[in-house]
Coordinates of C-alpha atoms in Angstrom, one line a residue:
M65 CA 5.6 13.7 -17.0
D66 CA 6.4 15.7 -13.9
K67 CA 7.7 14.0 -10.8
H68 CA 5.2 12.5 -8.3
R69 CA 5.6 14.0 -4.9
I70 CA 4.1 11.5 -2.5
I71 CA 3.4 10.6 1.1
I72 CA 3.5 6.9 1.7
D73 CA 1.0 5.7 4.4
T74 CA 2.0 2.2 5.4
D75 CA 1.8 -0.7 7.9
P76 CA 5.0 -2.7 7.0
G77 CA 4.6 -5.7 6.1
Q78 CA 7.1 -7.3 3.7
D79 CA 5.3 -6.1 0.6
D80 CA 5.0 -2.6 2.1
A81 CA 8.7 -2.7 2.5
V82 CA 9.3 -3.5 -1.2
A83 CA 6.9 -0.7 -2.2
I84 CA 8.9 1.7 -0.1
L85 CA 12.2 0.5 -1.5
L86 CA 10.9 0.9 -5.0
A87 CA 9.8 4.5 -4.3
L88 CA 13.1 5.4 -2.7
S89 CA 15.1 3.9 -5.6
S90 CA 13.2 5.9 -8.2
P91 CA 14.1 9.6 -7.6
E92 CA 13.6 10.5 -11.3
E93 CA 9.9 9.7 -11.0
I94 CA 9.1 9.9 -7.3
E95 CA 9.9 12.3 -4.4
V96 CA 8.9 10.9 -1.1
L97 CA 8.0 13.8 1.2
G98 CA 7.5 11.5 4.2
I99 CA 6.3 8.1 5.5
T100 CA 3.4 7.8 7.9
A101 CA 2.8 4.6 9.8
V102 CA -0.6 3.1 10.7
A103 CA -1.7 0.0 12.6
G104 CA -2.5 -2.8 10.4
N105 CA -0.4 -5.9 9.5
V106 CA 1.0 -5.5 13.0
P107 CA 0.4 -2.9 15.8
L108 CA 1.6 0.7 15.4
P109 CA 4.8 0.4 17.5
L110 CA 6.0 -2.3 15.0
T111 CA 4.8 -0.6 11.8
E112 CA 6.6 2.7 12.6
L113 CA 9.7 0.7 13.7
N114 CA 9.6 -1.3 10.5
A115 CA 9.2 1.8 8.3
R116 CA 12.4 3.2 9.8
K117 CA 14.2 -0.1 9.3
V118 CA 13.3 -0.1 5.6
C119 CA 14.5 3.5 5.2
E120 CA 17.9 2.6 6.7
L121 CA 18.0 -0.5 4.5
A122 CA 17.6 1.9 1.5
G123 CA 20.3 4.2 2.8
R124 CA 17.8 6.9 3.6
P125 CA 18.0 7.7 7.3
D126 CA 17.1 11.3 6.4
M127 CA 13.5 10.2 5.5
K128 CA 10.8 11.6 7.8
V129 CA 8.8 8.8 9.5
F130 CA 5.7 9.6 11.6
A131 CA 3.5 7.4 13.8
G132 CA -0.2 7.7 13.2
C133 CA -3.4 6.0 14.4
D134 CA -3.0 2.9 16.5
R135 CA -6.6 1.6 16.0
P136 CA -9.4 1.8 13.4
F137 CA -12.5 3.9 13.6
G138 CA -14.7 2.4 16.3
R139 CA -13.5 -1.2 15.8
K140 CA -11.0 -3.5 17.4
L141 CA -7.7 -3.8 15.5
V142 CA -7.3 -6.9 13.4
T143 CA -3.6 -7.8 12.5
A144 CA -1.9 -10.3 10.2
E145 CA 1.0 -11.8 12.1
H146 CA -0.1 -15.1 10.6
V147 CA 1.1 -13.8 7.2
H148 CA 3.9 -11.4 8.1
G149 CA 5.3 -12.9 11.3
K150 CA 5.5 -11.5 14.8
S151 CA 7.6 -8.5 13.7
G152 CA 5.7 -7.8 10.5
L153 CA 9.0 -8.1 8.7
D154 CA 10.1 -11.6 9.4
G155 CA 12.6 -13.1 7.1
P156 CA 15.7 -10.9 6.9
V157 CA 17.5 -9.8 10.1
L158 CA 17.4 -6.1 10.0
P159 CA 19.1 -4.0 12.7
D160 CA 17.2 -1.7 14.9
P161 CA 17.2 1.7 13.3
K162 CA 19.3 4.6 14.5
M163 CA 17.1 7.2 12.8
Q164 CA 14.6 8.7 15.2
L165 CA 10.8 8.8 14.8
Q166 CA 9.6 12.3 14.0
D167 CA 7.8 14.3 16.7
G168 CA 4.1 14.9 16.0
H169 CA 1.3 12.8 14.7
A170 CA 1.1 11.3 11.2
V171 CA -2.3 12.8 10.6
D172 CA -1.0 16.3 11.4
F173 CA 1.9 15.8 9.0
I174 CA -0.5 14.8 6.2
I175 CA -2.6 17.9 6.9
D176 CA 0.3 20.3 7.3
T177 CA 2.0 19.0 4.1
L178 CA -1.1 19.3 2.0
R179 CA -1.7 22.8 3.2
A180 CA 1.9 23.9 2.7
E181 CA 2.5 22.4 -0.7
P182 CA 0.9 23.8 -3.9
A183 CA -2.6 22.5 -4.4
G184 CA -2.7 19.4 -6.6
S185 CA 1.0 18.6 -6.2
V186 CA 0.9 15.8 -3.6
T187 CA -0.2 12.2 -4.1
L188 CA -1.2 10.0 -1.2
C189 CA -0.1 6.4 -1.4
P190 CA -1.8 4.3 1.3
L191 CA -0.5 0.7 1.5
G192 CA -2.5 -0.3 4.6
P193 CA -5.7 0.5 6.4
L194 CA -7.0 4.0 5.5
T195 CA -7.3 5.2 9.1
N196 CA -4.7 8.0 8.9
I197 CA -6.0 9.3 5.6
A198 CA -9.6 9.3 6.7
M199 CA -8.7 10.9 10.0
A200 CA -6.9 13.7 8.1
F201 CA -9.9 14.3 5.9
E202 CA -12.3 14.4 8.8
K203 CA -10.0 16.7 10.8
A204 CA -9.3 19.1 7.9
P205 CA -11.9 18.8 5.2
D206 CA -10.2 21.6 3.2
I207 CA -7.3 19.3 2.3
T208 CA -9.3 17.0 0.1
E209 CA -9.3 19.6 -2.7
R210 CA -5.5 19.9 -2.4
V211 CA -4.7 16.2 -3.0
R212 CA -3.5 15.4 -6.5
E213 CA -4.5 11.8 -6.4
I214 CA -4.8 8.8 -4.0
V215 CA -3.2 5.6 -5.3
L216 CA -3.9 2.8 -2.9
M217 CA -3.6 -1.0 -2.4
G218 CA -6.9 -2.4 -1.2
G219 CA -10.1 -4.1 -2.0
A220 CA -11.1 -6.7 -4.5
Y221 CA -13.9 -7.7 -6.9
F222 CA -13.3 -10.9 -8.9
E223 CA -10.9 -12.2 -6.2
V224 CA -13.5 -11.3 -3.5
G225 CA -11.7 -11.5 -0.1
N226 CA -8.5 -12.6 1.6
I227 CA -9.3 -12.0 5.3
T228 CA -13.0 -12.8 5.1
P229 CA -14.9 -14.5 2.2
T230 CA -15.9 -11.0 1.0
A231 CA -13.2 -8.5 2.2
E232 CA -9.6 -7.7 1.5
F233 CA -7.5 -7.1 4.6
N234 CA -6.7 -3.3 4.3
I235 CA -10.3 -2.4 3.8
Y236 CA -11.7 -4.9 6.3
V237 CA -9.4 -3.5 9.1
D238 CA -11.1 -0.1 8.9
P239 CA -14.1 -0.1 6.6
Q240 CA -15.4 3.2 8.1
A241 CA -12.2 4.9 7.1
A242 CA -12.3 3.4 3.6
R243 CA -15.9 4.7 3.2
I244 CA -14.7 8.2 4.1
V245 CA -11.9 8.1 1.6
F246 CA -13.9 6.6 -1.3
G247 CA -16.6 9.2 -0.6
S248 CA -14.1 12.2 -0.4
G249 CA -14.3 13.2 -4.0
V250 CA -10.5 12.8 -4.4
Q251 CA -9.3 11.1 -7.6
I252 CA -8.5 7.5 -6.6
T253 CA -6.7 4.7 -8.3
V254 CA -7.2 1.3 -6.6
M255 CA -4.8 -1.7 -6.8
P256 CA -7.1 -4.5 -5.6
L257 CA -6.4 -8.2 -5.2
D258 CA -7.6 -8.7 -8.8
V259 CA -4.4 -7.2 -10.0
T260 CA -2.0 -7.8 -7.2
H261 CA -2.7 -11.6 -7.3
K262 CA -1.2 -11.5 -10.8
A263 CA 2.1 -10.0 -9.5
L264 CA 3.5 -13.3 -8.2
V265 CA 7.0 -13.8 -6.9
T266 CA 7.8 -17.1 -8.6
P267 CA 11.1 -18.9 -7.7
A268 CA 12.8 -17.5 -10.8
R269 CA 11.7 -13.9 -9.9
N270 CA 12.9 -14.3 -6.3
D271 CA 16.2 -15.7 -7.6
A272 CA 16.6 -12.6 -9.6
F273 CA 16.2 -10.4 -6.5
R274 CA 18.8 -12.5 -4.7
A275 CA 21.1 -12.4 -7.7
I276 CA 21.2 -8.5 -7.5
G277 CA 23.8 -9.3 -4.8
N278 CA 23.4 -6.1 -2.8
R279 CA 22.0 -5.9 0.7
V280 CA 18.6 -4.8 -0.5
G281 CA 18.2 -7.6 -3.1
V282 CA 19.1 -10.3 -0.6
A283 CA 16.8 -8.8 2.1
V284 CA 13.8 -8.6 -0.4
A285 CA 14.5 -12.3 -1.4
E286 CA 14.4 -13.3 2.3
M287 CA 11.2 -11.3 2.9
T288 CA 9.4 -13.1 0.0
D289 CA 10.9 -16.4 1.0
F290 CA 9.2 -16.0 4.4
F291 CA 5.7 -14.9 3.4
E292 CA 5.3 -16.9 0.2
R293 CA 4.8 -20.1 2.2
Y294 CA 1.5 -18.8 3.6
D295 CA 0.2 -17.4 0.3
M296 CA 1.3 -20.4 -1.9
E297 CA -0.5 -22.8 0.5
K298 CA -3.6 -20.6 0.6
Y299 CA -4.0 -19.8 -3.1
G300 CA -2.3 -22.8 -4.6
A301 CA -0.2 -20.4 -6.8
Q302 CA 3.4 -20.7 -7.9
G303 CA 4.5 -17.7 -5.8
A304 CA 3.4 -15.1 -3.4
P305 CA 1.6 -11.9 -4.6
L306 CA 3.5 -8.7 -4.1
H307 CA 0.6 -6.4 -3.4
D308 CA 1.9 -3.0 -2.3
P309 CA 4.7 -2.5 -4.8
C310 CA 1.9 -2.2 -7.5
V311 CA 1.2 1.2 -6.1
T312 CA 4.6 2.7 -6.6
A313 CA 5.1 0.8 -9.9
Y314 CA 2.0 2.4 -11.2
L315 CA 3.4 5.9 -10.5
I316 CA 6.6 5.0 -12.4
R317 CA 5.2 3.0 -15.3
P318 CA 1.4 3.3 -15.5
E319 CA 1.4 1.6 -18.9
L320 CA 2.0 -1.7 -17.1
F321 CA -1.5 -1.5 -15.7
S322 CA -5.1 -1.3 -17.0
G323 CA -8.5 -1.0 -15.5
R324 CA -11.9 0.8 -15.5
H325 CA -13.2 4.0 -14.0
I326 CA -16.1 2.7 -11.9
N327 CA -18.1 3.2 -8.8
V328 CA -16.8 1.6 -5.6
E329 CA -18.7 1.6 -2.4
I330 CA -17.6 0.2 1.0
E331 CA -19.8 -2.1 3.1
T332 CA -19.9 -0.9 6.7
S333 CA -23.2 -2.4 8.1
S334 CA -23.3 -6.1 7.6
E335 CA -20.9 -8.2 9.6
L336 CA -21.3 -10.9 7.0
T337 CA -19.8 -8.7 4.3
M338 CA -18.1 -6.0 6.4
G339 CA -15.3 -4.3 4.4
M340 CA -16.4 -5.5 1.0
T341 CA -15.5 -3.3 -1.9
V342 CA -18.7 -3.2 -3.9
A343 CA -17.1 -2.5 -7.2
D344 CA -19.5 -1.8 -10.1
W345 CA -17.3 -3.4 -12.7
W346 CA -20.1 -3.9 -15.2
R347 CA -21.5 -0.4 -14.5
V348 CA -25.0 -1.6 -13.7
S349 CA -25.7 0.5 -10.5
G350 CA -26.1 3.9 -12.1
R351 CA -23.9 5.3 -9.4
D352 CA -21.2 7.8 -10.5
P353 CA -17.7 6.5 -11.0
N354 CA -15.4 7.4 -8.1
A355 CA -12.3 5.3 -8.7
M356 CA -10.0 3.8 -11.3
F357 CA -10.2 0.1 -10.5
I358 CA -7.1 -1.7 -11.8
R359 CA -7.6 -5.3 -13.0
D360 CA -4.6 -6.3 -15.2
I361 CA -0.8 -6.0 -15.0
D362 CA 2.2 -6.8 -17.2
A363 CA 3.8 -9.0 -14.6
D364 CA 7.0 -9.5 -16.5
G365 CA 7.4 -5.7 -16.9
F366 CA 6.6 -5.1 -13.3
F367 CA 9.3 -7.5 -12.0
S368 CA 11.8 -6.2 -14.5
L369 CA 11.2 -2.7 -13.2
L370 CA 11.4 -3.9 -9.6
T371 CA 14.6 -5.8 -10.1
D372 CA 16.3 -3.0 -12.0
R373 CA 15.4 -0.4 -9.4
L374 CA 16.4 -2.5 -6.3
S375 CA 19.8 -2.9 -7.9
R376 CA 20.4 0.8 -7.5
L377 CA 20.2 0.7 -3.7

């Protein structure tokens, strides 16, 4: 398989940070062309700062980081400090980055990169709200045909919602953007709560991160130590779900995952179900499939991969 050349669109977030670290530690399979920040878990000034902190933690101060959209399409920004802490990366103490934010807007970087690179060679990996991706598609419709694939974390079907009774956070923050992306015609693979809630950081798995002994392993263990308290209390599980690393793990070892090619529509009208991913898992709607919707994961294989790769940094 040829190497995945990707743009990571993100709102770090501890689990976003782990997803970025996994990508940067896997150069055989993944080449990260740049990282674009979007408002989501915390406001944009913190997400772009956190993205740079993570790059420096990985020893990659050369990575290009761009700031993007600071608010969703026509809605007030909803954030998740109650999960991720005031900084978005509470847990470890990470120094302020020395690397500079790139000039220019993240949306323009996405557009320019897709136009400059060979068609079908760049995969977009959104880990947060889809505002930057949708804005790029709206501003430059020609680029949709140039995207190899979108692999994103967002949505839910069997697990329903985690920010409202019916909506997953990333989709709920900007449902209009999600609707644009899911209607774009681009090949999409979705990592919903249905699969990410099976990627649980149990105490033994977190001990394995810490036992790596390097700066990255300890930092990741401290990140999951912090946010697992909220998720364990909320879900009654034995650990916190590592949502976003499922995206980069899928690129490296897709055989760890399984799902169905189905139709997914985004609710944008009803405040009761705003941001719901209406996933036609049983294929009863007659609507054409537009996404590979992942449901299952080999969790032991996933954490083995993650621990191995983090040990490289």
